[in-house]
PDB file of C-alpha atoms in Angstrom:
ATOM      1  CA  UNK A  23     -21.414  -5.530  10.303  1.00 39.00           C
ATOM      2  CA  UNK A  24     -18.065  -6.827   9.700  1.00 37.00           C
ATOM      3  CA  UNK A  25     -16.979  -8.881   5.803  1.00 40.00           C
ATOM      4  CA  UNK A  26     -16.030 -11.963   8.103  1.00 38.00           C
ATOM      5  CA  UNK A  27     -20.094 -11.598   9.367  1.00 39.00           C
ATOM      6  CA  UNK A  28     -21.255 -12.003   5.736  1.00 36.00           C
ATOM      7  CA  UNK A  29     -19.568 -14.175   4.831  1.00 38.00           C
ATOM      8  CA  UNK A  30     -20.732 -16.988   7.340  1.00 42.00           C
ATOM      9  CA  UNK A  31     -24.643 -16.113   6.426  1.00 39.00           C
ATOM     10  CA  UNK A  32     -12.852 -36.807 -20.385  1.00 33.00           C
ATOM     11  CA  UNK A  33     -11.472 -36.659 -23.029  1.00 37.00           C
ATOM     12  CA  UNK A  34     -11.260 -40.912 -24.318  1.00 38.00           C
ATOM     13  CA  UNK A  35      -7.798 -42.414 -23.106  1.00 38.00           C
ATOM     14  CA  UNK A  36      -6.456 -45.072 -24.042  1.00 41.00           C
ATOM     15  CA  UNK A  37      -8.076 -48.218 -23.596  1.00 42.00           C
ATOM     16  CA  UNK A  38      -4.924 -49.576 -21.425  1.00 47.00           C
ATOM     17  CA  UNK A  39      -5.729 -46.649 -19.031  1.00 43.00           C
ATOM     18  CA  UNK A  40      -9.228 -47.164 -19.265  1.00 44.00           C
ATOM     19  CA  UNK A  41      -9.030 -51.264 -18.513  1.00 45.00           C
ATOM     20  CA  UNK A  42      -7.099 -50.283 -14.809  1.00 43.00           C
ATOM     21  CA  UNK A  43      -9.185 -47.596 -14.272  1.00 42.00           C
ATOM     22  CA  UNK A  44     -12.094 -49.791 -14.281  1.00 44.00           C
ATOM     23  CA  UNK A  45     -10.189 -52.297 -12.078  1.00 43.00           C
ATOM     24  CA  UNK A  46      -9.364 -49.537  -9.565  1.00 40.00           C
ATOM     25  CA  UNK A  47     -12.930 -48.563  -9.577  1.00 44.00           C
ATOM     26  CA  UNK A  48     -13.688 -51.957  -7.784  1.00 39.00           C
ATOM     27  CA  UNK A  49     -11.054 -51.286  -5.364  1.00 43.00           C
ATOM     28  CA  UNK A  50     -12.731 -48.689  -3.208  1.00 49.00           C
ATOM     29  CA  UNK A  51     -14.511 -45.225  -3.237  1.00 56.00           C
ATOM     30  CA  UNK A  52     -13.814 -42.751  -5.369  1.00 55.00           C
ATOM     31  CA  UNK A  53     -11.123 -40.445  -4.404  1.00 59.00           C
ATOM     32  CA  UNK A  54     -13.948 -37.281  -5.569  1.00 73.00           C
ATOM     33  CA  UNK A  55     -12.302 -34.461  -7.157  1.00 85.00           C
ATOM     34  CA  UNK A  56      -8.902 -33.129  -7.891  1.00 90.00           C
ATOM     35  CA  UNK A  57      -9.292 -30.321  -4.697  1.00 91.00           C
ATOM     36  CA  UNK A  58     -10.417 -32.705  -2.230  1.00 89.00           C
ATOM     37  CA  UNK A  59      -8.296 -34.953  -2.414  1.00 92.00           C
ATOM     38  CA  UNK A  60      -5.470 -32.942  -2.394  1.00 93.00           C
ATOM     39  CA  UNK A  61      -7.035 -32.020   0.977  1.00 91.00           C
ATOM     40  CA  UNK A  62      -7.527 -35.403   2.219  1.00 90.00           C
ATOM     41  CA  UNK A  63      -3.942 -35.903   1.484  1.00 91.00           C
ATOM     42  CA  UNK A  64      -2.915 -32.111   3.180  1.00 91.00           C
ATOM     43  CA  UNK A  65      -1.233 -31.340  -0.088  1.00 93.00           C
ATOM     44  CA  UNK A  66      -0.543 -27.708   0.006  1.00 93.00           C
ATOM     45  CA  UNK A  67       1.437 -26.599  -2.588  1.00 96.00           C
ATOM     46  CA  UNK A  68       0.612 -29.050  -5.815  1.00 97.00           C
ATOM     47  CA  UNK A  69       0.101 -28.926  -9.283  1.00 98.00           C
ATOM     48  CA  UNK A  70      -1.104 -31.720 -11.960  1.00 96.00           C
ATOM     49  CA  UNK A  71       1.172 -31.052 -15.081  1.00 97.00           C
ATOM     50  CA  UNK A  72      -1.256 -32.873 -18.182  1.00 95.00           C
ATOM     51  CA  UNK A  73       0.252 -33.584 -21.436  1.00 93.00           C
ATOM     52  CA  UNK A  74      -1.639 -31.054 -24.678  1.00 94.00           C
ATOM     53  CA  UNK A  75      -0.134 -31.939 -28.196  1.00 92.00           C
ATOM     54  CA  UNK A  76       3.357 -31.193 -27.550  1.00 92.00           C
ATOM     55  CA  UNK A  77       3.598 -29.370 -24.538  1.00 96.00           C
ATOM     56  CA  UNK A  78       3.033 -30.381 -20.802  1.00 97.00           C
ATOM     57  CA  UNK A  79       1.479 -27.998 -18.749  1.00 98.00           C
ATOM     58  CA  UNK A  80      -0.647 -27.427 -15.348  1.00 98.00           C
ATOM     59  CA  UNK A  81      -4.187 -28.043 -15.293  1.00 97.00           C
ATOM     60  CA  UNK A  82      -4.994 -27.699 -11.554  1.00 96.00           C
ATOM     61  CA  UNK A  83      -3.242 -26.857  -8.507  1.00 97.00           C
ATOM     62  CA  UNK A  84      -3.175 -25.644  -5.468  1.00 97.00           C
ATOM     63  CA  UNK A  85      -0.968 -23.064  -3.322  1.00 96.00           C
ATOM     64  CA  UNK A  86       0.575 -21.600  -7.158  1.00 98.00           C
ATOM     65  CA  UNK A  87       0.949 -17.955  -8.218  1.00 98.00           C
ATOM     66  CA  UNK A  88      -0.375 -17.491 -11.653  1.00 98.00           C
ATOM     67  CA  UNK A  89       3.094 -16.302 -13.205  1.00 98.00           C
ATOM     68  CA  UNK A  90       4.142 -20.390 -11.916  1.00 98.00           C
ATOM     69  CA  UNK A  91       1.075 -21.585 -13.197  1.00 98.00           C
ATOM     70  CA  UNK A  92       1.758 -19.969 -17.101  1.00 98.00           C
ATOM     71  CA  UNK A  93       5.477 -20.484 -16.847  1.00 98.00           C
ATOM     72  CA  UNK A  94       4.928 -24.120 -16.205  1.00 98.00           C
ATOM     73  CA  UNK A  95       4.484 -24.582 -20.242  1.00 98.00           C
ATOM     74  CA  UNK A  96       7.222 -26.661 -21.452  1.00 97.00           C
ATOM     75  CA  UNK A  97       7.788 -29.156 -23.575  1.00 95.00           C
ATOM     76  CA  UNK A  98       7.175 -33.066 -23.824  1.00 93.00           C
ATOM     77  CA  UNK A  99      11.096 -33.400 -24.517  1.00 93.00           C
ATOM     78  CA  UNK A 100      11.982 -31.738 -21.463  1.00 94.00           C
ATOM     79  CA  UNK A 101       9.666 -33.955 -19.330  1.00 93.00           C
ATOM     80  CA  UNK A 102      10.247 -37.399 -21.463  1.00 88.00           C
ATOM     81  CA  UNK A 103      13.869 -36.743 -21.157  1.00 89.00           C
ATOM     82  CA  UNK A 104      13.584 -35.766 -17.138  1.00 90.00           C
ATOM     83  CA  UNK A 105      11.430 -38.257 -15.481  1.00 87.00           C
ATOM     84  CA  UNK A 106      10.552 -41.846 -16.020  1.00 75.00           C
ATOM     85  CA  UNK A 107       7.971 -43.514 -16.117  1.00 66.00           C
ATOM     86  CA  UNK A 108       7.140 -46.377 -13.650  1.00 69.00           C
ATOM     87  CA  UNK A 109       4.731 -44.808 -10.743  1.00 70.00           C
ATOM     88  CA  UNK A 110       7.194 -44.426  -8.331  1.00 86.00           C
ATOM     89  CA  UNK A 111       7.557 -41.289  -6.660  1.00 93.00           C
ATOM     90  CA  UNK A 112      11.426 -38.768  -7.747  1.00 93.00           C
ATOM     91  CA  UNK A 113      12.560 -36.559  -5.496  1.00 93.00           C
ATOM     92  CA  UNK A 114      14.691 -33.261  -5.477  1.00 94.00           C
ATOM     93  CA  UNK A 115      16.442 -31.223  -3.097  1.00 94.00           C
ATOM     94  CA  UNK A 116      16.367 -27.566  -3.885  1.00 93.00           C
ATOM     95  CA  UNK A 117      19.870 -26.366  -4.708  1.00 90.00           C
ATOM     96  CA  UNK A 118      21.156 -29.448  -6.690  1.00 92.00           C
ATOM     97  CA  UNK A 119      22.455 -29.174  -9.886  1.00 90.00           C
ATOM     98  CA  UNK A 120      19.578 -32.096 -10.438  1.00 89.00           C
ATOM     99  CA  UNK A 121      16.980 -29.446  -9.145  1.00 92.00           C
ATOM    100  CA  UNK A 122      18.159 -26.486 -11.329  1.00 94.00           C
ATOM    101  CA  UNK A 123      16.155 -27.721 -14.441  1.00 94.00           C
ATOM    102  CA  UNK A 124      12.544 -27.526 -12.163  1.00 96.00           C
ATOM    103  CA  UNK A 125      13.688 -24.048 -11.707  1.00 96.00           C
ATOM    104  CA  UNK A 126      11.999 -22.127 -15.214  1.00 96.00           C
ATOM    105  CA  UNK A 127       8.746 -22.840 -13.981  1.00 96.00           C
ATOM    106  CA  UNK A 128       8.424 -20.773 -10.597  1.00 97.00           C
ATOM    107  CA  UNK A 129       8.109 -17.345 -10.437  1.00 97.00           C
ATOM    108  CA  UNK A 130      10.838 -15.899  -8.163  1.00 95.00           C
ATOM    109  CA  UNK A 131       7.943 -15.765  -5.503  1.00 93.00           C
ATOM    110  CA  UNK A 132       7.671 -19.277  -5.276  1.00 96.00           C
ATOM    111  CA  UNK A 133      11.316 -20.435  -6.150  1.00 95.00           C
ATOM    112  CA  UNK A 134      12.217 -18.946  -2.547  1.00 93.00           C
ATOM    113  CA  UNK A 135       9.772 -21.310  -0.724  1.00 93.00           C
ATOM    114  CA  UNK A 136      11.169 -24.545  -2.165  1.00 95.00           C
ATOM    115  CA  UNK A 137      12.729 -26.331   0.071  1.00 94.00           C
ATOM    116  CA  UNK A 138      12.149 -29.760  -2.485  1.00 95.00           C
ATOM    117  CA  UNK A 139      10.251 -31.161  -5.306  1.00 96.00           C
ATOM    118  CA  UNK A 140       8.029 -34.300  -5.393  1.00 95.00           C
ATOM    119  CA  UNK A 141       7.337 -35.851  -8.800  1.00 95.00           C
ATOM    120  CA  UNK A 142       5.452 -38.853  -9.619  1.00 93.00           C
ATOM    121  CA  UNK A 143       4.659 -39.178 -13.416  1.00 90.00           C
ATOM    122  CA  UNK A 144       1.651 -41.385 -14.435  1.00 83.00           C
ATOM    123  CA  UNK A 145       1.891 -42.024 -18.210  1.00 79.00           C
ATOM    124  CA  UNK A 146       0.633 -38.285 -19.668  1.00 86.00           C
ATOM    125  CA  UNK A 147       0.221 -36.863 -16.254  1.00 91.00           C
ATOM    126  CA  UNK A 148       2.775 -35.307 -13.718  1.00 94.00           C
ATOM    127  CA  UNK A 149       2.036 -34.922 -10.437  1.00 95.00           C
ATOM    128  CA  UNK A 150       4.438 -32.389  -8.126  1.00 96.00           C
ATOM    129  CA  UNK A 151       4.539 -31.803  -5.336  1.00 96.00           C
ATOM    130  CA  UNK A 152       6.581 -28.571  -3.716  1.00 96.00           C
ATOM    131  CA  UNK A 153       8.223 -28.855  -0.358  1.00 93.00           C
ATOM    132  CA  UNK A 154       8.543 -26.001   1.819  1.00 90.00           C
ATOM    133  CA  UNK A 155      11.639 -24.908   4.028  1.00 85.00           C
ATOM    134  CA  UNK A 156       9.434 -24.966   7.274  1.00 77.00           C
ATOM    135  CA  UNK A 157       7.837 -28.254   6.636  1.00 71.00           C
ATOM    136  CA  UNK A 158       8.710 -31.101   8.649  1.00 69.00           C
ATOM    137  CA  UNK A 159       9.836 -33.893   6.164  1.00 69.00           C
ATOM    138  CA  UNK A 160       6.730 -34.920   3.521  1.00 65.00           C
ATOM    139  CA  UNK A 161       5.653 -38.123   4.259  1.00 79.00           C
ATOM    140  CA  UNK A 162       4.388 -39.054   0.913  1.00 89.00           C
ATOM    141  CA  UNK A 163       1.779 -41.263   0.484  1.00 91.00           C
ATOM    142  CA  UNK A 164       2.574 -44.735  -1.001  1.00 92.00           C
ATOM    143  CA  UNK A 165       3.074 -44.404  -4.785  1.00 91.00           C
ATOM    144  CA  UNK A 166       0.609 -46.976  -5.508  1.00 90.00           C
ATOM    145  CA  UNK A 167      -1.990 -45.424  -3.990  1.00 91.00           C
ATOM    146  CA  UNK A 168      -1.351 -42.212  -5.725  1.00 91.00           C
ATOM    147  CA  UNK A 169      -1.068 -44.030  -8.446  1.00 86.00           C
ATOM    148  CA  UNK A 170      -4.810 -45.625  -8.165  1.00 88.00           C
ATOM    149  CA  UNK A 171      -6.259 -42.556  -7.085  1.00 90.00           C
ATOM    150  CA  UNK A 172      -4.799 -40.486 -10.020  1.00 86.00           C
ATOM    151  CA  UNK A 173      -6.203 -42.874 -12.773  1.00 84.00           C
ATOM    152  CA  UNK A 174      -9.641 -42.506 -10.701  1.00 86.00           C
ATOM    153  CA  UNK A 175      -9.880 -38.694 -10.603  1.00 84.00           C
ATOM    154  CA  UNK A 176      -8.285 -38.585 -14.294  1.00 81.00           C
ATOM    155  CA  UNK A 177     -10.266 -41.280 -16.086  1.00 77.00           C
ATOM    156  CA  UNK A 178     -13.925 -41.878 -14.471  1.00 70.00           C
ATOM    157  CA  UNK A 179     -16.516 -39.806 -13.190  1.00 57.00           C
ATOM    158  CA  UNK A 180     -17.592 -39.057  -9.701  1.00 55.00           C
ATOM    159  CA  UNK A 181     -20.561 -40.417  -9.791  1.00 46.00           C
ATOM    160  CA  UNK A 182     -21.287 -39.662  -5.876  1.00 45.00           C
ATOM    161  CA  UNK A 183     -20.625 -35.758  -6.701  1.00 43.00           C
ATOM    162  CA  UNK A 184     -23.145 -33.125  -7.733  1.00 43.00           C
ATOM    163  CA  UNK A 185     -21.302 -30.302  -7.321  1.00 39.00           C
ATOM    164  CA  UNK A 186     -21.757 -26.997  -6.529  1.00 50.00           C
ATOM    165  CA  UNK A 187     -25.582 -26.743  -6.489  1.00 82.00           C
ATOM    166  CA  UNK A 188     -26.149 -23.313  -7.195  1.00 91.00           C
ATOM    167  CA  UNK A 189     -30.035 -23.189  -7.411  1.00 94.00           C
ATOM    168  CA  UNK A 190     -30.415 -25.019  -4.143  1.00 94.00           C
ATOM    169  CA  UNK A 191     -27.766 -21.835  -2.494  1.00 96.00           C
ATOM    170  CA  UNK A 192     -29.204 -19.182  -3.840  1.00 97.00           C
ATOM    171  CA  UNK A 193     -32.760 -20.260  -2.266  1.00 96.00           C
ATOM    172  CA  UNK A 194     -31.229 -20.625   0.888  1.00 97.00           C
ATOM    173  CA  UNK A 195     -30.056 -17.177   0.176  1.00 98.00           C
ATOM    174  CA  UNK A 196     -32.884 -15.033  -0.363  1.00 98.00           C
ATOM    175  CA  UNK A 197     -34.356 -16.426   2.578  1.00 97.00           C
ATOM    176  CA  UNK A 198     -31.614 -14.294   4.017  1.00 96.00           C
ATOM    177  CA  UNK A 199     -31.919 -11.241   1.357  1.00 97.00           C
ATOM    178  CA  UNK A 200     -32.284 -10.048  -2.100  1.00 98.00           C
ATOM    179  CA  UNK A 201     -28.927 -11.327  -3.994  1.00 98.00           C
ATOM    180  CA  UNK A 202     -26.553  -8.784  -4.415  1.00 98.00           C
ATOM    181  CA  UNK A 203     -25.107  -9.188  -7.801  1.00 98.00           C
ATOM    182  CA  UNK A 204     -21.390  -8.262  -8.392  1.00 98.00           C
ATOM    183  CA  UNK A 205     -19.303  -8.476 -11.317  1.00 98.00           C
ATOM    184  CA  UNK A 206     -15.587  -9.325 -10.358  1.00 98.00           C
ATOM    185  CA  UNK A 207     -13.326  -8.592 -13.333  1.00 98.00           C
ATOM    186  CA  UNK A 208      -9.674  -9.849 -13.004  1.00 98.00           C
ATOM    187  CA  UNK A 209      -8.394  -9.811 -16.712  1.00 98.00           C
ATOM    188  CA  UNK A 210      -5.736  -7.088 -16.000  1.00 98.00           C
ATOM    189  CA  UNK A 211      -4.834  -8.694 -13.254  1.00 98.00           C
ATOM    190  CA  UNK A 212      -3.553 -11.603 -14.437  1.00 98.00           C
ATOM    191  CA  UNK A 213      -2.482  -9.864 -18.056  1.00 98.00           C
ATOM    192  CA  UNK A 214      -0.035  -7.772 -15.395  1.00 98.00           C
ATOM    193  CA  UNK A 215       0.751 -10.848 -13.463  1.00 98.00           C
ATOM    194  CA  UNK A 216       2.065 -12.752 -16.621  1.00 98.00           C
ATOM    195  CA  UNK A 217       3.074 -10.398 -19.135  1.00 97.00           C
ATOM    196  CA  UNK A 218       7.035 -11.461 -18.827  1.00 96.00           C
ATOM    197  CA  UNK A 219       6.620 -14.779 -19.322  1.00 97.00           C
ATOM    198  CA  UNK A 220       7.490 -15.602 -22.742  1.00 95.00           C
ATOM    199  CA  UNK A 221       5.133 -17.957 -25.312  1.00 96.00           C
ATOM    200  CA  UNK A 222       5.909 -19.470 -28.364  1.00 92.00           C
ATOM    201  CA  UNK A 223       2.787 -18.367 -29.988  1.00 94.00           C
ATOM    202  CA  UNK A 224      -0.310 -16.488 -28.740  1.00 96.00           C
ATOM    203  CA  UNK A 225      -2.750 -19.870 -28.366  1.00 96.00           C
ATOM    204  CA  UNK A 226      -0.509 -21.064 -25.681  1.00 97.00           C
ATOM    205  CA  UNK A 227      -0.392 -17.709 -23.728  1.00 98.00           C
ATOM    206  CA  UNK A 228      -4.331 -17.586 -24.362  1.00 98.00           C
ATOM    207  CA  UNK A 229      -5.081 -21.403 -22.495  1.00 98.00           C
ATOM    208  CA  UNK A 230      -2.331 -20.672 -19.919  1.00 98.00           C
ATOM    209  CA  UNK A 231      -4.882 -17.328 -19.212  1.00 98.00           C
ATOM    210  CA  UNK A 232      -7.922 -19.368 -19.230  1.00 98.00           C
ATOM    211  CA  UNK A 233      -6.292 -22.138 -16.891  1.00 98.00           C
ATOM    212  CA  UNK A 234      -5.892 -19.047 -13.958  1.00 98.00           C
ATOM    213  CA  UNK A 235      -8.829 -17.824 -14.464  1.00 98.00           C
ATOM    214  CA  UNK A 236     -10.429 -20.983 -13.543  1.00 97.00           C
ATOM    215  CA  UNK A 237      -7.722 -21.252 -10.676  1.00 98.00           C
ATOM    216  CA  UNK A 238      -8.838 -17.952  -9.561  1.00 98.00           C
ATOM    217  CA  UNK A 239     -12.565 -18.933  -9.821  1.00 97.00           C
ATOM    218  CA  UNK A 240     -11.717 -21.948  -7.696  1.00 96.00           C
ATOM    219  CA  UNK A 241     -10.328 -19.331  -4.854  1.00 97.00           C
ATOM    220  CA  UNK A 242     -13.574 -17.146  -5.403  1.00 97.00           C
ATOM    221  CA  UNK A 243     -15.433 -20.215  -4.358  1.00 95.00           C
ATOM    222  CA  UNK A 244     -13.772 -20.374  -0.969  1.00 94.00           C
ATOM    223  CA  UNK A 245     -14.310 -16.632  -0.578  1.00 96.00           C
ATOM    224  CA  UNK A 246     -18.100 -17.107  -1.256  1.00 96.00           C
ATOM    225  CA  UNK A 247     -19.663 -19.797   0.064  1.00 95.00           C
ATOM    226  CA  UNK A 248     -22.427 -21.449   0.727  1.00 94.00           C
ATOM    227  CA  UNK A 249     -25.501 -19.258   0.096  1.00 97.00           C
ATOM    228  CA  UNK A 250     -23.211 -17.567  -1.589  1.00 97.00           C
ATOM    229  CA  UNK A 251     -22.358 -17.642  -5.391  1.00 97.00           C
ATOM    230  CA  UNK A 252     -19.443 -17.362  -7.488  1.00 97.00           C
ATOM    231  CA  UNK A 253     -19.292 -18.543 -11.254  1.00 96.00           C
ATOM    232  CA  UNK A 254     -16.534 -18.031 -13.793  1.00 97.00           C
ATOM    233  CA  UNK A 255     -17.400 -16.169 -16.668  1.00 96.00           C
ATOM    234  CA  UNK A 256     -16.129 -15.135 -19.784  1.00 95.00           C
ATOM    235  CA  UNK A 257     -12.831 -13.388 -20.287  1.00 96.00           C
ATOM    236  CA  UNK A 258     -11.693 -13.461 -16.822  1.00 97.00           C
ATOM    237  CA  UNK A 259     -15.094 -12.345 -16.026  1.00 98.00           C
ATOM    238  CA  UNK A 260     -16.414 -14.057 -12.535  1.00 98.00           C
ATOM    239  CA  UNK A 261     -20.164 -13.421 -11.511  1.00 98.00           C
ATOM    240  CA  UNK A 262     -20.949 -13.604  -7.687  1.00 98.00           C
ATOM    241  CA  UNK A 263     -24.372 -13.006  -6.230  1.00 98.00           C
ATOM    242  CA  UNK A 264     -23.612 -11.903  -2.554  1.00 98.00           C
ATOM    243  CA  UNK A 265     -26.259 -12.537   0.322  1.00 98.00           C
ATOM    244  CA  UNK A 266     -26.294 -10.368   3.317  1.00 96.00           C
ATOM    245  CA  UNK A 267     -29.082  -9.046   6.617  1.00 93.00           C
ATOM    246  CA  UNK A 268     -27.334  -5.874   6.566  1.00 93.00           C
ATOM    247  CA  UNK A 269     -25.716  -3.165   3.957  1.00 93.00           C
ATOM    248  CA  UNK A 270     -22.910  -4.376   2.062  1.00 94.00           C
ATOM    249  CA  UNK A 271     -19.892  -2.422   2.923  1.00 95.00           C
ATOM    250  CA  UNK A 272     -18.263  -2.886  -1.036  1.00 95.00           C
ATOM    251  CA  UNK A 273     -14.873  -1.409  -0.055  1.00 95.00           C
ATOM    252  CA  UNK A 274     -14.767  -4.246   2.918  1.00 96.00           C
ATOM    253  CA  UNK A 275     -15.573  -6.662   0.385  1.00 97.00           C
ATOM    254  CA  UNK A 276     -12.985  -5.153  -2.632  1.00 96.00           C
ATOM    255  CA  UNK A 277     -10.007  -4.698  -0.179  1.00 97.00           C
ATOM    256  CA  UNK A 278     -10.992  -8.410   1.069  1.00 97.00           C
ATOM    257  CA  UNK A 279     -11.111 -10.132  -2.455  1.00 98.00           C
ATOM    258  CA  UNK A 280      -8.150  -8.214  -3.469  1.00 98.00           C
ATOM    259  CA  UNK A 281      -5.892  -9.227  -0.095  1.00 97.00           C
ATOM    260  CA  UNK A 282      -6.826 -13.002  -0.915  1.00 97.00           C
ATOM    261  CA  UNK A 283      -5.617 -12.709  -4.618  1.00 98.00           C
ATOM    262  CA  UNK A 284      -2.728 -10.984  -3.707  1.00 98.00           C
ATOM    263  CA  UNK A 285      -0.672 -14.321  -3.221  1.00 96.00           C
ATOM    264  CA  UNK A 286      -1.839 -15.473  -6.461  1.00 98.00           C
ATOM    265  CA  UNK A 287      -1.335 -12.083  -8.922  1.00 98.00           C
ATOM    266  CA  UNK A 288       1.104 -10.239  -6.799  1.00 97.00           C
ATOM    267  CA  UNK A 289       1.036  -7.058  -5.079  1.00 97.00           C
ATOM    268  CA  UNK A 290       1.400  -4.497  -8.394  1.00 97.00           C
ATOM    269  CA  UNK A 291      -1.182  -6.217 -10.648  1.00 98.00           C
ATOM    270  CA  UNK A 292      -3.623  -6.939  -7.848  1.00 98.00           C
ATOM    271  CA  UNK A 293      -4.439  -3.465  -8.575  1.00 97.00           C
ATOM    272  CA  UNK A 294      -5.936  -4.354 -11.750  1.00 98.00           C
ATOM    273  CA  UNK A 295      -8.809  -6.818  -9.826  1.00 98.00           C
ATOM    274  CA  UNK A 296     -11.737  -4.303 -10.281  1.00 97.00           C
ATOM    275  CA  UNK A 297     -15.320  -5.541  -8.590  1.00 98.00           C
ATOM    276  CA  UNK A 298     -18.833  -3.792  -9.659  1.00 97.00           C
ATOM    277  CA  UNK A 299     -22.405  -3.789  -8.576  1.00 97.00           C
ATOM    278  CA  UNK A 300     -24.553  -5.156 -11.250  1.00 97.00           C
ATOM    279  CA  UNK A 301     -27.809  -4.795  -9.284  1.00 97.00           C
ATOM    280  CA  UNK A 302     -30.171  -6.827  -6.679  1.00 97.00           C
ATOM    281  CA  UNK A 303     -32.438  -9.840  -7.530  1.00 98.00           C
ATOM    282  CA  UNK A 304     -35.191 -10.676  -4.949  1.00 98.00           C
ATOM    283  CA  UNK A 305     -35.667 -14.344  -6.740  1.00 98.00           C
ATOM    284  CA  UNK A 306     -34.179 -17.682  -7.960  1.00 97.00           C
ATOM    285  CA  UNK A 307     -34.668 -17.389 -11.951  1.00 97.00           C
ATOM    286  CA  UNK A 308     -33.223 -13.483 -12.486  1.00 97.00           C
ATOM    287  CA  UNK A 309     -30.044 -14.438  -9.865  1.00 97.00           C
ATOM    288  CA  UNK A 310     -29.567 -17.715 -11.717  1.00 96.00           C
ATOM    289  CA  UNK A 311     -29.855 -16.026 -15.414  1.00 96.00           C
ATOM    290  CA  UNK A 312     -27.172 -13.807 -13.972  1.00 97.00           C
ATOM    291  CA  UNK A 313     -24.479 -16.158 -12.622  1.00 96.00           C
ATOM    292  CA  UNK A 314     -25.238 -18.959 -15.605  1.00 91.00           C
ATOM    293  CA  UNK A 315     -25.664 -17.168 -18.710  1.00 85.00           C
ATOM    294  CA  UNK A 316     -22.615 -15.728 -20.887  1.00 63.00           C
TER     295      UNK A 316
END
C-alpha cells in the first residue's frame, strides 16, 4: 500500500490599535488565521515581517525557504527609512535600482523567482507579498481591506476557531489502527540550511531557528492530516503519531517527508531531516502524552 494511501486514512498593543480593531470586529467575520486567509486570498508566496525591539523580522509565511525566512532579520531603520506608513499598498519591479535593497533577504533560491514585490506596512507590521515571473499580473486586494483584516488576525482572537483538535483525531485514528509514533528530527537540517547567514548576536540566530521550526511544523501538518498527528516539539523536535490498515513502509514515508522539505531546507541539508520509530500506542491517553508532553 502506497504513502499517498495512508495518508488519506497577543501580546497588548496599543490602545489606538486596539480601539479599530474593535471597530473592525463589528464590520464582519473574522478573517480566522494567518494561513487561511492567505488562502482565501490565493497568496502564495507571503510573509508577515513583525516589528521585535529593534529589528523587523518574519513571523509567518508561506511559499519561503528557511535561509529567506532567517535572512529576513533587519533592522527598524532600514524599514522606517524604506516604506511609509499610510495602508496603502508599494510596489516593486524586480531589477530596479528601487528593488535592489529587498534583495538581502532572499536566498539566491528565491531571488530568481521574483518577478516583483508587494508591500503594505500596517504600523509595526509588514506585509509582502512576492510576485512570480509566470504569474499573470497580482490583482491585489483593496488596501483597506487588507488593512481591516490584518488588525483582525493581529489584534483579536478567533473566537470561531478551535484548532487543531488533536484528541478528537487521534480517536478517529485508532479506530483505524494502533498510532504509530515517529519522532521527526530536523535540527541539522535547518542548522545546514542557515549556517551562512550572518547574526549580530546568537539570540537572534536562536528565534530566527525557532520561527522555521514552527514554519516547518506548519508543513508537517499538511503532510499529516486528519487522523493524523503532527506536533512541534522541542529543539526542532516534531512528534507525529501516524495511522495506517496496513504496514508502514518508513522509507516511503522518510523519502516523502524529506522530498516535501526539500523546497524549504534545500537539497544538501535535507539530508540532515532524520525520522525514527518511537513505538505503537493502541489508545488516546499514551498517543496524546506522546505528541503533548516535552
Amino acid at each position: 500500500m502506497g504513502l499517498l494511501s495512508y495518508i488519506d486514512t497577543m501580546e497588548q498593543k496599543g490602545p489606538g490599535l486596539l480601539a479599530r480593531a474593535a471597530q473592525y470586529e463589528m464590520m464582519g467575520q473574522h478573517p480566522g488565521n494567518f494561513y487561511d486567509w492567505c488562502k482565501k486570498h490565493t497568496f502564495t508566496h507571503i510573509a508577515l515581517f513583525q516589528h521585535d525591539g529593534n529589528a523587523y523580522h518574519i513571523t509567518k509565511s508561506i511559499g519561503f525557504d528557511a535561509e529567506s525566512i532567517a535572512l529576513s532579520y533587519s533592522s527598524k531603520d532600514f524599514w522606517e527609512g524604506t516604506l511609509f506608513t499610510n495602508g496603502d499598498w508599494q510596489s516593486y519591479n524586480q531589477g530596479t535600482p528601487e528593488s535592489g535593497a529587498f534583495n538581502q533577504f532572499f536566498s539566491e533560491q528565491m531571488l530568481s523567482m521574483i518577478s516583483k514585490l508587494h508591500f503594505i506596512k500596517l504600523d509595526d507590521s509588514i506585509l509582502m507579498i512576492v510576485q512570480e515571473p509566470d504569474e499573470e499580473e497580482t490583482e491585489l486586494p483593496p488596501a483597506d481591506i487588507i488593512k481591516k483584516e490584518l488588525i483582525q488576525l493581529l489584534f483579536l482572537p478567533n473566537t470561531q476557531e478551535t484548532g487543531f483538535e488533536t484528541e478528537t483525531a487521534v480517536k478517529k485514528g485508532l479506530a483505524v489502527s494502533n498510532a504509530n509514533l515517529y519522532f521527526l528530527s530536523v535540527k541539522n537540517a535547518v542548522a545546514t540550511a542557515i549556517k551562512d547567514v550572518p547574526f549580530a548576536e546568537d539570540a537572534a540566530r536562536n528565534k530566527m531557528t525557532d520561527i522555521i521550526y514552527e514554519h516547518i511544523a506548519r508543513i508537517c501538518k499538511t503532510i499529516f492530516q486528519n487522523p493524523n498527528c503532527s506536533e512541534l516539539g522541542k529543539d526542532g523536535e516534531i512528534k507525529i503519531a501516524f495511522f495506517a490498515k496496513d504496514e508502514v513502509d518508513e522509507q516511503l514515508l522518510q523519502f516523502h517527508i524529506v522530498q516535501t522539505l526539500t523546497d524549504v531546507v534545500g537539497q544538501e541539508a535535507a539530508k540532515g531531516i532524520v525520522l525514527l520509530m518511537a513505538g505503537v500506542c493502541p489508545n488516546v491517553k499514551g498517543t496524546l502524552a506522546f505528541l503533548q508532553q516535552g
